[in-house]
Short mmCIF file of N, CA and C in Angstrom, two decimals:
data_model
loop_
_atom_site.label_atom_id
_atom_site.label_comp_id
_atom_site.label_asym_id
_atom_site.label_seq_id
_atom_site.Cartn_x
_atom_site.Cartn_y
_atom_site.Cartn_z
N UNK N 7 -11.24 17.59 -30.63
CA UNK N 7 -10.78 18.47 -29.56
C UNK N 7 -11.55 18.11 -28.28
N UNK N 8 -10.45 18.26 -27.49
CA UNK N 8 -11.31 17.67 -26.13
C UNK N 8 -11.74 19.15 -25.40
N UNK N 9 -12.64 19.17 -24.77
CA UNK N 9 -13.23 20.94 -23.66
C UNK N 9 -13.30 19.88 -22.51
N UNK N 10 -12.85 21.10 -21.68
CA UNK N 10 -12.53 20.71 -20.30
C UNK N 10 -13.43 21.88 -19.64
N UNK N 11 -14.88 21.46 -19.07
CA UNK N 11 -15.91 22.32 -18.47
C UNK N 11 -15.76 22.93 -17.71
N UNK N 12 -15.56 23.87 -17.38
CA UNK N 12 -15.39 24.82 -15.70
C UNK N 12 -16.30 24.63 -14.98
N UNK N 13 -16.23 25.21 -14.11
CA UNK N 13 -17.70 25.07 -13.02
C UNK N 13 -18.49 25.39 -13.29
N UNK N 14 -18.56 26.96 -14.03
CA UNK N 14 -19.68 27.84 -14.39
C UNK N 14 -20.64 27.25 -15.58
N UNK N 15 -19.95 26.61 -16.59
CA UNK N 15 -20.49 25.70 -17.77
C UNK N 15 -21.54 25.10 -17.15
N UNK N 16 -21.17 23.68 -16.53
CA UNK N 16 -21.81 23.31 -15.66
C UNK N 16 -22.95 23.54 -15.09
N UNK N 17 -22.42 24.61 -13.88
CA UNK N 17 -23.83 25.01 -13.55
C UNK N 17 -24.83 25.41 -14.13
N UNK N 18 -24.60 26.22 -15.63
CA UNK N 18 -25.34 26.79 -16.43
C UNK N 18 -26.41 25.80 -17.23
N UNK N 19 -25.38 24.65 -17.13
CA UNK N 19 -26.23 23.58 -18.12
C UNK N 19 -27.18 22.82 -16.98
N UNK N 20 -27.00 22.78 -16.03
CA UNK N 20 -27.30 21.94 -15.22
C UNK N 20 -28.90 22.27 -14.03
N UNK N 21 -28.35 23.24 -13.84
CA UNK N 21 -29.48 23.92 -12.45
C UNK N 21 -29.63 25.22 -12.77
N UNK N 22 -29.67 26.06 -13.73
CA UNK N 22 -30.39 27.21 -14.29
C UNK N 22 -31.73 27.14 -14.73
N UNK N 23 -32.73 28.19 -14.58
CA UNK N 23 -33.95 27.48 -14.73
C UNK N 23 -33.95 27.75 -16.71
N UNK N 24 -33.42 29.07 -17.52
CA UNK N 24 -33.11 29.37 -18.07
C UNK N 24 -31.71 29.27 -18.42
N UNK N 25 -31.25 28.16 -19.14
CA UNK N 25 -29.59 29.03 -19.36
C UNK N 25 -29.54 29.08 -20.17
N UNK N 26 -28.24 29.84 -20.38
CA UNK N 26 -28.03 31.08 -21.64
C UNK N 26 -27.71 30.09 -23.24
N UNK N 27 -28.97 30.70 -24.28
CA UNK N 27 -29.19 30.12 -25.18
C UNK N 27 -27.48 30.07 -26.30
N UNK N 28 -26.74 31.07 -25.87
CA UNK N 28 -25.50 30.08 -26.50
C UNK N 28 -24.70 29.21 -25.85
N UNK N 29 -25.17 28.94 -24.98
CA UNK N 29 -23.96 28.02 -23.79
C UNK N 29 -24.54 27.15 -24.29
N UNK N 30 -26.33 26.78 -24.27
CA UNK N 30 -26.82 25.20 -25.31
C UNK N 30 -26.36 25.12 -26.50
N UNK N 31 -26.57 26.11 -27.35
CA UNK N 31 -26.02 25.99 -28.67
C UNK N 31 -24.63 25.17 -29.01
N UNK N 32 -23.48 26.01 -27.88
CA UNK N 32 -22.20 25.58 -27.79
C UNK N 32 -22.18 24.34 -27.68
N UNK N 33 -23.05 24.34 -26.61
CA UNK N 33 -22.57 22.20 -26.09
C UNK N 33 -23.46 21.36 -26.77
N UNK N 34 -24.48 21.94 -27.43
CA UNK N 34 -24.97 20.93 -28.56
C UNK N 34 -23.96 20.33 -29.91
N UNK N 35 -23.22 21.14 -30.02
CA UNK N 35 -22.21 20.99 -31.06
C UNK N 35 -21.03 20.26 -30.66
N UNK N 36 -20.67 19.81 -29.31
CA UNK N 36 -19.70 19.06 -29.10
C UNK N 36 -20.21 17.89 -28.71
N UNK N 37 -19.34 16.69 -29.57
CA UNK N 37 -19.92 15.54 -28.99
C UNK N 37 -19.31 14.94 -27.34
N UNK N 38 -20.78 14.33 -27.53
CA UNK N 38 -20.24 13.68 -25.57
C UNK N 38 -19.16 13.35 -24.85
N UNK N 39 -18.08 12.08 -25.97
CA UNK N 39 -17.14 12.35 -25.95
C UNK N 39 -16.21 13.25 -25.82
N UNK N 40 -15.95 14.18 -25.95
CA UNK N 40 -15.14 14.98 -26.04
C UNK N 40 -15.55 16.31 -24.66
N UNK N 41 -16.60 15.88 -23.95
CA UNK N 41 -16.67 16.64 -22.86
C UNK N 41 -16.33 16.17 -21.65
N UNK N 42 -15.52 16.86 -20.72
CA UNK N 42 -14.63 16.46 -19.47
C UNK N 42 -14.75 17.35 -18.04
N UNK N 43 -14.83 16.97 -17.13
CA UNK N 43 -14.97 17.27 -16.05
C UNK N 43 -13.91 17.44 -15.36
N UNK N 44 -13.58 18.32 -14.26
CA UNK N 44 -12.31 17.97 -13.18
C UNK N 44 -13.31 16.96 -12.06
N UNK N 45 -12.36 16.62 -11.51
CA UNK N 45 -12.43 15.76 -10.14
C UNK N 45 -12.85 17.79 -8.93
N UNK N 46 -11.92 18.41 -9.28
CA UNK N 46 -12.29 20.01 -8.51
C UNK N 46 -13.93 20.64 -8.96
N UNK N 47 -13.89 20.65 -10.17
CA UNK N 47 -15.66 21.02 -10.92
C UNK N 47 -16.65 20.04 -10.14
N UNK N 48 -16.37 19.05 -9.98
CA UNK N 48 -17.31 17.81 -9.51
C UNK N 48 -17.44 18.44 -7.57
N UNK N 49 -15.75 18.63 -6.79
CA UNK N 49 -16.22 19.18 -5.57
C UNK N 49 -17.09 20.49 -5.44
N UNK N 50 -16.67 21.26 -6.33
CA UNK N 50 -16.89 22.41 -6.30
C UNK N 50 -18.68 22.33 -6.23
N UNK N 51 -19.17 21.87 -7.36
CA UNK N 51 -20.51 21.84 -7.40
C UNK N 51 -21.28 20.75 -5.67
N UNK N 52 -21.02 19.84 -5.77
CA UNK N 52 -21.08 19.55 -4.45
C UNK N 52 -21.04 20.02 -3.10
N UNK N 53 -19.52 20.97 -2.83
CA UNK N 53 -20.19 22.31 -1.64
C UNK N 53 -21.13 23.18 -2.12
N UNK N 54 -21.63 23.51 -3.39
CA UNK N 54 -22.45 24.16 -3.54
C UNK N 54 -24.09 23.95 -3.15
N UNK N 55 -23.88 22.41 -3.60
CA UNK N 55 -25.46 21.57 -2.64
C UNK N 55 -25.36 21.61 -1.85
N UNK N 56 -24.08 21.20 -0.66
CA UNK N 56 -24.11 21.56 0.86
C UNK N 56 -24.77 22.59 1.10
N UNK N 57 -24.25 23.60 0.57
CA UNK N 57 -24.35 24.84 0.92
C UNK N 57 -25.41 25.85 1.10
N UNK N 58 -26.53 25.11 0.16
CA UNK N 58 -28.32 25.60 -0.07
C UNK N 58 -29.09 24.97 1.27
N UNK N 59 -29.78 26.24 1.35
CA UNK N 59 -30.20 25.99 3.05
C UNK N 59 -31.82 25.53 2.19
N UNK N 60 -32.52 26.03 1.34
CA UNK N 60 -33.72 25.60 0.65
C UNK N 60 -33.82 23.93 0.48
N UNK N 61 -34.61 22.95 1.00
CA UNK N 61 -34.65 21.43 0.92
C UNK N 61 -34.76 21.01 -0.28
N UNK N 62 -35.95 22.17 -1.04
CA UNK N 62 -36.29 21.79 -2.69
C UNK N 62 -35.45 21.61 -3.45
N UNK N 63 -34.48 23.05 -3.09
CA UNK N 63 -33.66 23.33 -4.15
C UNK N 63 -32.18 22.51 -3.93
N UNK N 64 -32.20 22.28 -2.30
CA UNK N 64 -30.93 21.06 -2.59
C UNK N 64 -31.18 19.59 -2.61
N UNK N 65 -32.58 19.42 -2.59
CA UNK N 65 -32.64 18.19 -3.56
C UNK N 65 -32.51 18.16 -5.10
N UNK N 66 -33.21 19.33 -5.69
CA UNK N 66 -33.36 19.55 -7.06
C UNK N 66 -31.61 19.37 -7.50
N UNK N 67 -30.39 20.46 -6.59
CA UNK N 67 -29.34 20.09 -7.38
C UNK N 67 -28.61 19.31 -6.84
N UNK N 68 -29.25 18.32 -6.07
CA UNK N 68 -28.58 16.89 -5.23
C UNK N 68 -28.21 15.90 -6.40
N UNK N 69 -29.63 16.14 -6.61
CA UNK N 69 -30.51 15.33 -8.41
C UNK N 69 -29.08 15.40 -9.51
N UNK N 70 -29.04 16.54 -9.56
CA UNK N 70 -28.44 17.04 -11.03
C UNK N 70 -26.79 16.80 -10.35
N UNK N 71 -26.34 16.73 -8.92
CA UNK N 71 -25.29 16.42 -9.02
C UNK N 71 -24.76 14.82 -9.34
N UNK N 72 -25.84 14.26 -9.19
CA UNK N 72 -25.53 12.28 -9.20
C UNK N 72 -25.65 12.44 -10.30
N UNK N 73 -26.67 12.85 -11.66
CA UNK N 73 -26.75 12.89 -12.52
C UNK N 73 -24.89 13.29 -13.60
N UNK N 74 -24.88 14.33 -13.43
CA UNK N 74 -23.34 14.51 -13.78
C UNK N 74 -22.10 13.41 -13.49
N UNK N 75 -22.93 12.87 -12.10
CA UNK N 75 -21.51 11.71 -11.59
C UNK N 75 -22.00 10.96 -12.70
N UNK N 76 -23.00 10.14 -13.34
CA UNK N 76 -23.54 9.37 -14.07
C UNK N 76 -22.72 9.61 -15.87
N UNK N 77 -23.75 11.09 -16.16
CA UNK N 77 -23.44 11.14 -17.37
C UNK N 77 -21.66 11.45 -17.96
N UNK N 78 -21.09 11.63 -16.79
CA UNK N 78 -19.36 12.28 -16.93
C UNK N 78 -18.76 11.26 -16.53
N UNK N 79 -19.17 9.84 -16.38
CA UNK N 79 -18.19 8.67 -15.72
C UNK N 79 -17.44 8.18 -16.77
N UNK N 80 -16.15 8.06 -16.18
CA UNK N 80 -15.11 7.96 -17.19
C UNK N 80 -14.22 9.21 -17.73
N UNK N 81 -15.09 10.30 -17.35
CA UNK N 81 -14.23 11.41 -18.07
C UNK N 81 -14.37 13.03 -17.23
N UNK N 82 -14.20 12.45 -15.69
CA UNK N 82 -13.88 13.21 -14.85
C UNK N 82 -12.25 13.26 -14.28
N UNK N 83 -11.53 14.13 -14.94
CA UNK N 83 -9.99 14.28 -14.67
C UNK N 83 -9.74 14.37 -13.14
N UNK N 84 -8.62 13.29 -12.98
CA UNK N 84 -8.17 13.37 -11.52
C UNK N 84 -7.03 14.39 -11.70
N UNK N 85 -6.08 14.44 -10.50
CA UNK N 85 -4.81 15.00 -11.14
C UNK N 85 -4.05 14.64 -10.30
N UNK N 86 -2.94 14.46 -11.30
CA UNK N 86 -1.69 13.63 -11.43
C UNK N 86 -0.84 13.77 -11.52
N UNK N 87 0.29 12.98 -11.51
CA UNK N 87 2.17 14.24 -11.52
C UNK N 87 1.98 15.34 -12.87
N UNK N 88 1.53 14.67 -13.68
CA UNK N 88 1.56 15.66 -14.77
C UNK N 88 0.90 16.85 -14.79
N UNK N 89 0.24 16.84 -14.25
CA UNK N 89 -1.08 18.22 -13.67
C UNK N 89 -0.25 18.74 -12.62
N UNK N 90 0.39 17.99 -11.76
CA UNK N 90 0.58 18.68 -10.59
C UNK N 90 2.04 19.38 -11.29
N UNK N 91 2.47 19.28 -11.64
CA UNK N 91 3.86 19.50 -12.96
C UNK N 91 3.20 20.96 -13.27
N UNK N 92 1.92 20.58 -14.24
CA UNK N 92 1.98 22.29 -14.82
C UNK N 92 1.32 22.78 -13.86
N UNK N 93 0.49 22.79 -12.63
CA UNK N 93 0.06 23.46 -11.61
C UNK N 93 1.81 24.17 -10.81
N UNK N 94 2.54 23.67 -10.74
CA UNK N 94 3.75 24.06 -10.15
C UNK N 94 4.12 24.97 -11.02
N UNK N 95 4.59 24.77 -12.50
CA UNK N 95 4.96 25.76 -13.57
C UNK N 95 4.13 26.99 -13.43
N UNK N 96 2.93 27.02 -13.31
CA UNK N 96 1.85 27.92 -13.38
C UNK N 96 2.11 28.77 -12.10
N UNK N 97 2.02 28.19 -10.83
CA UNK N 97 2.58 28.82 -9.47
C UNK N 97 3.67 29.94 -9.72
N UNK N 98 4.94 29.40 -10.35
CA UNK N 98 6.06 29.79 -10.25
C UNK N 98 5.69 30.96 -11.20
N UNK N 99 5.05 30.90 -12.44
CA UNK N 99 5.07 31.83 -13.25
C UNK N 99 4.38 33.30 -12.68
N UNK N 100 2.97 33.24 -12.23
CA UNK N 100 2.44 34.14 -11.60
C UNK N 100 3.36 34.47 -10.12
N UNK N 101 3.91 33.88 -9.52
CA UNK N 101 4.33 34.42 -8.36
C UNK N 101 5.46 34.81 -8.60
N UNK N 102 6.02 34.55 -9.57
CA UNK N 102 7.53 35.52 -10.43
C UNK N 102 6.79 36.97 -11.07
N UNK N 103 5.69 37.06 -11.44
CA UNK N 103 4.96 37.83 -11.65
C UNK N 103 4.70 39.05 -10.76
N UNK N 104 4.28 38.27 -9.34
CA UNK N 104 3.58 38.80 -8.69
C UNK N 104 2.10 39.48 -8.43
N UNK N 105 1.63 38.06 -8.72
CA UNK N 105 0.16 37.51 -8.88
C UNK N 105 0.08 36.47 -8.44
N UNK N 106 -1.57 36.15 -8.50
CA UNK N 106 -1.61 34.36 -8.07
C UNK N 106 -2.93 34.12 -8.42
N UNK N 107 -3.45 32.94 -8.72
CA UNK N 107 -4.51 32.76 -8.35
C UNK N 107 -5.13 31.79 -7.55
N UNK N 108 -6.57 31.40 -7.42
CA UNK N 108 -6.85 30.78 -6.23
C UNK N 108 -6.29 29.29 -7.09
N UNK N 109 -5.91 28.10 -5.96
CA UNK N 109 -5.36 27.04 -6.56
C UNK N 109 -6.24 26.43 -7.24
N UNK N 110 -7.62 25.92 -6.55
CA UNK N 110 -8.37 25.29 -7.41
C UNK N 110 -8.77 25.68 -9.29
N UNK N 111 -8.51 27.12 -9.45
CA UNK N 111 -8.79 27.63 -10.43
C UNK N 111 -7.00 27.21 -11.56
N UNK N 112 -6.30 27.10 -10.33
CA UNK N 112 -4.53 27.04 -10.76
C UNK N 112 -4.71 25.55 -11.61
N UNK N 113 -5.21 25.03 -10.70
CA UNK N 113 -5.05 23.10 -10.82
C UNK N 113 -6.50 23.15 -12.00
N UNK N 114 -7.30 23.61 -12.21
CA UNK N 114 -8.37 23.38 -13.29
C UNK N 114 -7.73 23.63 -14.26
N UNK N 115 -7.10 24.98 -14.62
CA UNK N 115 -6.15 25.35 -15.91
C UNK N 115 -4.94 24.60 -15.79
N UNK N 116 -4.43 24.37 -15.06
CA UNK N 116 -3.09 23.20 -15.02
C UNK N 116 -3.39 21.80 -15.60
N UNK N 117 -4.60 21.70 -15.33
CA UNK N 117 -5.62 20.29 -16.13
C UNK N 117 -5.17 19.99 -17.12
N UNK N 118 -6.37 21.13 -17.77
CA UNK N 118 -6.24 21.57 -19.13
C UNK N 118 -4.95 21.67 -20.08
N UNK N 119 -4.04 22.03 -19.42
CA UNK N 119 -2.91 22.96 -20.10
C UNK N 119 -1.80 21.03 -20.30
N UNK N 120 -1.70 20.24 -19.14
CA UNK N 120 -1.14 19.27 -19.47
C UNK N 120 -1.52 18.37 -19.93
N UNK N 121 -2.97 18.33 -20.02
CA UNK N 121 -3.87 17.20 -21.71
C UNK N 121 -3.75 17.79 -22.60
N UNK N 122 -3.29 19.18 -22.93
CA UNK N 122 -3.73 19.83 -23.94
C UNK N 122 -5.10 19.80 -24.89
N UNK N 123 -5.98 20.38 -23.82
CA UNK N 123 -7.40 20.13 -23.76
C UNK N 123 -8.15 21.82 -23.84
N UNK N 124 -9.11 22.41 -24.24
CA UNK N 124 -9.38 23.89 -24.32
C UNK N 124 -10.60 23.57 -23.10
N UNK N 125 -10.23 24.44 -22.28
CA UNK N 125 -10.88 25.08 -21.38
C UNK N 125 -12.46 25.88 -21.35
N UNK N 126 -13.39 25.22 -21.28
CA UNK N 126 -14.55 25.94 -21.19
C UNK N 126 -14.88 26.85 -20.02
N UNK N 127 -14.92 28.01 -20.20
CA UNK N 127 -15.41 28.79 -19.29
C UNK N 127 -16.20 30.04 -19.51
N UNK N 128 -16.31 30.53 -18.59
CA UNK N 128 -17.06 32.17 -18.90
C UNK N 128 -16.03 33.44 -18.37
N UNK N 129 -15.29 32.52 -17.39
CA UNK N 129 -14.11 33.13 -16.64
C UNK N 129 -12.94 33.61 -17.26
N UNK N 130 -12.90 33.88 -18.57
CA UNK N 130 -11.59 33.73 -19.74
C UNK N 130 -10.62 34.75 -19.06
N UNK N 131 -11.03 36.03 -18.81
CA UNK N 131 -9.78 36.60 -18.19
C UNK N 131 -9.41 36.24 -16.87
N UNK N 132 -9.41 35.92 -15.93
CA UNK N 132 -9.11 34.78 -14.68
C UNK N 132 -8.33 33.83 -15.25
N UNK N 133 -9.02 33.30 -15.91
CA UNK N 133 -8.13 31.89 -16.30
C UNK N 133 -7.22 31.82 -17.23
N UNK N 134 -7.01 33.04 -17.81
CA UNK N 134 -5.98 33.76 -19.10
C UNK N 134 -4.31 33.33 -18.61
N UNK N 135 -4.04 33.64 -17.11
CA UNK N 135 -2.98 33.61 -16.55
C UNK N 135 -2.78 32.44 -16.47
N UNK N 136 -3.42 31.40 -16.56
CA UNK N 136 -2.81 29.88 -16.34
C UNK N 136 -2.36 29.55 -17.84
N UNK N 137 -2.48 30.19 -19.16
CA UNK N 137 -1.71 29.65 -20.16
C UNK N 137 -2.98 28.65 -20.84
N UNK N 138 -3.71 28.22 -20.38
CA UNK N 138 -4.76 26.93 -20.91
C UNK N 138 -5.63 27.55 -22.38
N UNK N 139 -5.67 27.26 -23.33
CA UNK N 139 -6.31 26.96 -24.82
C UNK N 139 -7.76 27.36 -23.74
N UNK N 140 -8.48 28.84 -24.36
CA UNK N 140 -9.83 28.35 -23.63
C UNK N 140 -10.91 28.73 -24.36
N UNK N 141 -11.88 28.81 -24.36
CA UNK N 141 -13.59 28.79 -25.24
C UNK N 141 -14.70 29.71 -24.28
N UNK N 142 -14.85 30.44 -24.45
CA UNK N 142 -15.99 30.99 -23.80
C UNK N 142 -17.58 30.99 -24.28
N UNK N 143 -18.22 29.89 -23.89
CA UNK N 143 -19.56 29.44 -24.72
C UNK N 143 -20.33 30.11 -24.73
N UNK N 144 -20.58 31.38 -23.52
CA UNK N 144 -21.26 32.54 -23.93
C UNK N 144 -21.67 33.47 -24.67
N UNK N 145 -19.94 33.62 -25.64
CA UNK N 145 -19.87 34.12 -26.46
C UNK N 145 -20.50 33.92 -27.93
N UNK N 146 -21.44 34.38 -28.71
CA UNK N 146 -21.73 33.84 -29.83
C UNK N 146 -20.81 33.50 -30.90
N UNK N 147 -21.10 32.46 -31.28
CA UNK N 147 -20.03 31.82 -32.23
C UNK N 147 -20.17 32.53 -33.86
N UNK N 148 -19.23 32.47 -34.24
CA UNK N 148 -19.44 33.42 -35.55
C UNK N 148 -19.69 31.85 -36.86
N UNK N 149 -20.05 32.37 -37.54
CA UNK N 149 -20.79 31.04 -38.79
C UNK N 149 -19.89 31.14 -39.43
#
């Protein structure tokens, strides 16, 4: 099974000084392979280094963002007619609805949903409406 990381994963694993002891647990158990990035998770974290006015701390996650370009090469999802396909399906569905959500979050679950790939997040009800297979690593896993 392939997991497709959200942002929040990410950050948790990445630039927390503490993160949450089942989010390690979780991603200790999946092999490397099988962990995936968006091309959007990758900007996203990036305005977030812009965005730290602290020098330490946006070097510290300057660090950890090249690092991710490093350890995720090869298996950072661009998107493509086929994404942009279920990002459109997904549009139409919530706005027949009369709902929406923000696109970047549309096009992350639109990812997911046209690799048929499960969605890592913490965000599960947000991202419920895009239809995407998802995992919440926060959650403790039952034995």
């Amino acid at each position: 099974m392939i997991y497709f990381l959200n942002t929040n994963v990410v950050a948790e694993l990445t630039t927390r000084p503490k993160p949450n002891p089942n989010v390690i647990a979780w991603f200790r158990t999946i092999p490397t392979p099988n962990l995936y990035l968006s091309v959007l998770t990758v900007a996203e974290i990036e305005a977030g280094v812009a965005a730290v006015a602290d020098p330490l701390r946006k070097a510290r996650y300057g660090q950890a963002l090249a690092q991710i370009r490093i350890d995720y090469q090869g298996r950072i999802a661009l998107i493509g007619e086929r994404e942009a396909g279920a990002y459109l399906a997904i549009h139409k569905t919530l706005k027949s609805a009369g709902t929406s959500i923000d696109p970047p979050d549309a096009l992350i679950g639109a990812t997911a949903v046209a690799n048929n790939w499960t969605l890592a997040t913490r965000n599960t009800k947000h991202l419920a409406r895009t239809g995407a297979r998802m995992e919440n690593p926060w959650e403790e896993r039952s034995a």
